[in-house]
CSV table of C-alpha atoms in Angstrom, one decimal:
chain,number,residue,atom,x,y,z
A,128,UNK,CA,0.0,0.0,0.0
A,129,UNK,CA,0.8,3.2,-1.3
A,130,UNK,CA,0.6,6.5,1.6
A,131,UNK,CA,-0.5,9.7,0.4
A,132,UNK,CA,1.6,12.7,1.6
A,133,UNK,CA,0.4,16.1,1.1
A,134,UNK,CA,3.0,18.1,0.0
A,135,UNK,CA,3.3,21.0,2.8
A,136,UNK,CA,4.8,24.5,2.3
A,137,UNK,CA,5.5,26.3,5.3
A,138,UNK,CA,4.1,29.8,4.9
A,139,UNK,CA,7.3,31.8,6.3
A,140,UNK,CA,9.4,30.4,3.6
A,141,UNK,CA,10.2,32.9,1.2
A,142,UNK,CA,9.8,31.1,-1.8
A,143,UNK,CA,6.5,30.0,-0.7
A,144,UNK,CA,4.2,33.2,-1.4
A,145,UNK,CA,1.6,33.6,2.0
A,146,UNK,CA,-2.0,33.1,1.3
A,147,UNK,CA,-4.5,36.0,0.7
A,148,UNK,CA,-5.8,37.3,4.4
A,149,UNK,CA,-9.1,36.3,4.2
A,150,UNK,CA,-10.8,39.6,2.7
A,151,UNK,CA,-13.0,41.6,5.5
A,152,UNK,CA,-15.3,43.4,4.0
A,153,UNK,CA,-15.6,47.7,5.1
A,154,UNK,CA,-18.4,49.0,7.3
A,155,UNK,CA,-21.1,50.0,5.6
A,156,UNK,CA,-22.5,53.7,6.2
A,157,UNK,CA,-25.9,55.6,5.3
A,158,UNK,CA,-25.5,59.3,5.1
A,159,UNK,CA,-28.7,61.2,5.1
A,160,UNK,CA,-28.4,65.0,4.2
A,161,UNK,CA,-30.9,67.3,4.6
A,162,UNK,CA,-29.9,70.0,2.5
A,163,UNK,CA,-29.6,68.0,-0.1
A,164,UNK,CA,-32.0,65.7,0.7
A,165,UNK,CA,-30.5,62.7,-0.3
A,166,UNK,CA,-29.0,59.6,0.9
A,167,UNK,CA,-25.8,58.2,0.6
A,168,UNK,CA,-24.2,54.3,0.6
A,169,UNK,CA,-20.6,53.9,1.8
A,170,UNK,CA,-18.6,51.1,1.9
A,171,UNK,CA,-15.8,51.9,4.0
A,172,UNK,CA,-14.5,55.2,2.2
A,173,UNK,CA,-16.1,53.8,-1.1
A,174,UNK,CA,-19.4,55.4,-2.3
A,175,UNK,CA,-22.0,52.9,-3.4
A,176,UNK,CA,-25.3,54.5,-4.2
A,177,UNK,CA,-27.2,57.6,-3.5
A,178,UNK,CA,-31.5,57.9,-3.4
A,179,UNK,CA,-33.4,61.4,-3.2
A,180,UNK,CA,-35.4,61.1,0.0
A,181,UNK,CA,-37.8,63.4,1.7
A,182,UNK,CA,-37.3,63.9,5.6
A,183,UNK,CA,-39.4,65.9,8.2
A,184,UNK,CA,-41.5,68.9,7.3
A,185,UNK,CA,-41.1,71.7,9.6
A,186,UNK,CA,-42.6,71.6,12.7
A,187,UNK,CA,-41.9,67.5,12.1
A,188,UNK,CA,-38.2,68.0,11.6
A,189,UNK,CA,-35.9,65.0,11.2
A,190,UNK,CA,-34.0,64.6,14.3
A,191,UNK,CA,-30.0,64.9,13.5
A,192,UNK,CA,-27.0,62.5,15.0
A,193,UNK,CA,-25.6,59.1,14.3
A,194,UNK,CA,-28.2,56.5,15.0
A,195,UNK,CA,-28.2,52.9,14.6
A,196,UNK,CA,-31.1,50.5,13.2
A,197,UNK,CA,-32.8,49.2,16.4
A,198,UNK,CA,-35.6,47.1,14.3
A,199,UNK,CA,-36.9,46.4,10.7
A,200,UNK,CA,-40.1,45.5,9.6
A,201,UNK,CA,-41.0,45.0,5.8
A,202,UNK,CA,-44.9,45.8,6.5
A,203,UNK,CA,-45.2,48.2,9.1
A,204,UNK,CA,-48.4,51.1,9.8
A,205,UNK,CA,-47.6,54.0,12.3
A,206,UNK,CA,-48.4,53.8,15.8
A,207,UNK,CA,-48.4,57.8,15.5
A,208,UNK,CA,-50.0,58.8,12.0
A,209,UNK,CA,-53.2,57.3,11.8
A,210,UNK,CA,-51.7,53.7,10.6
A,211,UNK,CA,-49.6,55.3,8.0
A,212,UNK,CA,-48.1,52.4,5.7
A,213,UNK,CA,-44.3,52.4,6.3
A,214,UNK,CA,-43.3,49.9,3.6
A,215,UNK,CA,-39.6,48.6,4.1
A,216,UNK,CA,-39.3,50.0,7.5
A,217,UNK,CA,-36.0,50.4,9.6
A,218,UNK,CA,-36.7,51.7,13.2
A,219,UNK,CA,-33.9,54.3,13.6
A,220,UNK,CA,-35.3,55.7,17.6
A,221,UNK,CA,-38.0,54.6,19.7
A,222,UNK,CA,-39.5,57.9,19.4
A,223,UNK,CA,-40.9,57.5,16.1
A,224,UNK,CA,-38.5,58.1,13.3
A,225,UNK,CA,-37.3,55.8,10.8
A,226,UNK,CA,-36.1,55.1,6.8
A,227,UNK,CA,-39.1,53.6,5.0
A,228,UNK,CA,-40.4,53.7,1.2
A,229,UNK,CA,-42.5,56.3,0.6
A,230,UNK,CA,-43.7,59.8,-1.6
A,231,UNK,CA,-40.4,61.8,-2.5
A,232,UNK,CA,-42.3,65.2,-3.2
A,233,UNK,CA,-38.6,66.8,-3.9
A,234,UNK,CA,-38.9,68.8,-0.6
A,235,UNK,CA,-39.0,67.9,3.5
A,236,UNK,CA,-42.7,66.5,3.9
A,237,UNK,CA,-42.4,63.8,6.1
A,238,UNK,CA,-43.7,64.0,10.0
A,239,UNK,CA,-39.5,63.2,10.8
A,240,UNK,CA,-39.0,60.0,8.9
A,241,UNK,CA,-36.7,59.8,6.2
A,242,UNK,CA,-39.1,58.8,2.9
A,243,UNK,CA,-37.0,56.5,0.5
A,244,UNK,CA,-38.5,55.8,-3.1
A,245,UNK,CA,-40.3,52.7,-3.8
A,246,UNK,CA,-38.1,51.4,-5.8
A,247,UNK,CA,-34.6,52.0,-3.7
A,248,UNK,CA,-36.5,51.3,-0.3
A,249,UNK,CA,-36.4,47.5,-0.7
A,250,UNK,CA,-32.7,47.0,-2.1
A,251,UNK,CA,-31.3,49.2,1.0
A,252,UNK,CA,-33.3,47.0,3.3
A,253,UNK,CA,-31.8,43.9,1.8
A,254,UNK,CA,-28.6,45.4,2.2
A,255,UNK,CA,-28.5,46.9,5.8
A,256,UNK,CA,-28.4,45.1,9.2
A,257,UNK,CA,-29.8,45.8,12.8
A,258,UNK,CA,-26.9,47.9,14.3
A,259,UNK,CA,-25.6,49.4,11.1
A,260,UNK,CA,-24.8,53.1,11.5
A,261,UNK,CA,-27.0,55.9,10.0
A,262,UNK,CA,-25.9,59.4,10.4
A,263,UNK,CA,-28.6,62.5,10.3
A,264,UNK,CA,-27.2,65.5,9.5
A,265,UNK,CA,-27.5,69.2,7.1
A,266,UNK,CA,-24.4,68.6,4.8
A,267,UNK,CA,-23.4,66.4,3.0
A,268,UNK,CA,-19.9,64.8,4.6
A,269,UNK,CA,-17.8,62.5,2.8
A,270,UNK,CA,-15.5,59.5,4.4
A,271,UNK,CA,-11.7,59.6,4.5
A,272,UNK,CA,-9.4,57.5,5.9
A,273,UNK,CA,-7.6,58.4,9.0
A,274,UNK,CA,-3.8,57.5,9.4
A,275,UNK,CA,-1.8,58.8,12.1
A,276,UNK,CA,1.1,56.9,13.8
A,277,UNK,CA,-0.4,57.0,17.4
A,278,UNK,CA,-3.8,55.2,16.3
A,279,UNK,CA,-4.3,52.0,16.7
A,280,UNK,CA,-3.5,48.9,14.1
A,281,UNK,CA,-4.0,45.8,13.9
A,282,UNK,CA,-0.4,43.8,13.8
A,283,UNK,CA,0.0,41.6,10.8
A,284,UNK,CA,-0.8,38.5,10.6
A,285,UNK,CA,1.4,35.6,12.3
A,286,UNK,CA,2.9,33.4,9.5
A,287,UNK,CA,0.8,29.9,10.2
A,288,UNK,CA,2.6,26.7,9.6
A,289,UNK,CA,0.6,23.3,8.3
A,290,UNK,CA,2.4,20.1,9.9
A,291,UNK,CA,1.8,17.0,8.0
A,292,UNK,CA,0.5,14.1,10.3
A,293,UNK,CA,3.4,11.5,10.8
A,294,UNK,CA,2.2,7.9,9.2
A,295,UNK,CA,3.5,4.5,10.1
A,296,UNK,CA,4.5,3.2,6.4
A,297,UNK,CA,7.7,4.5,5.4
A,298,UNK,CA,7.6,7.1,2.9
A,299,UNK,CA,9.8,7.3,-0.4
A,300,UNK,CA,10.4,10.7,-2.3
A,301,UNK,CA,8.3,9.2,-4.9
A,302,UNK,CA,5.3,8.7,-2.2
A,303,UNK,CA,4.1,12.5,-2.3
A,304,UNK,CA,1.5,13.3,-3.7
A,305,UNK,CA,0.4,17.6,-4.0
A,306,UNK,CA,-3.1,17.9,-2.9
């Protein structure tokens, strides 16, 4: 009987080149401006798609800060507005406002939700989590990295080394087989 060896590279050995880190994907952010009116998709400092919205009409106005999604619901009706159908909706404070699908009139008319269109409403809900970040505010900010030599890093990686399981039958050059 034959033995099958897996032929095993240690990964510090420079001839060997070190496997890809396995790729972590960057934070998603929503940016809601109310100047502009709009929302914004980032992926890490990567912009991935902007929607026109339509937040709070005075009196009703949008609260500002950096929120988090504390609850989604894909059919929701307002406990506050009569029952109001909030298609798509993502809770962003317990005091009524949120991001759901609804009229984008080109101006604040909302009673301090953030109105997405119909048709962008469901693709963002696919694509956001409970706890992802939201952040309310006039302009219309932009994400940049950050490097400075007294903020923290991660260290690389340790080099990890595969040991091949020791077998009884004697092995010939000839036995080793690359898997």
């Amino acid at each position: 009987a034959r033995a099958i060896m897996p032929v095993v590279a240690a990964f510090d050995d420079p001839k060997t080149p070190a496997p890809a880190a396995a790729a972590v994907p960057e934070p998603m952010m929503l940016v809601v401006s109310l100047d502009a009116q709009k929302l914004d998709i980032y992926r890490g400092i990567k912009h991935v798609a902007s929607a026109k919205i339509s937040s709070g009409m005075p009196g009703y106005d949008t609260k500002m800060g950096v929120f988090s999604i504390l609850e989604k619901k894909r059919r929701h009706h307002s406990n506050l507005y009569s029952g109001a159908p909030m298609p798509f909706m993502q809770r962003l404070t317990r005091s009524g406002t949120a991001l759901h699908a609804g009229a984008i009139p080109g101006y604040p008319a909302s009673h301090g939700c953030v109105r997405l269109p119909y048709s962008f409403a469901p693709k963002l809900f696919e694509m956001t989590s409970v706890g992802q970040n939201v952040v309310v505010t006039r302009e219309r900010p932009v994400p940049t990295r950050i490097e400075h030599p007294n903020l923290f890093e991660l260290p690389p990686p340790k080099p990890q080394v595969a040991m091949a399981a020791s077998v009884a039958v004697p092995r010939l050059l000839t036995d080793a087989v690359a898997v």
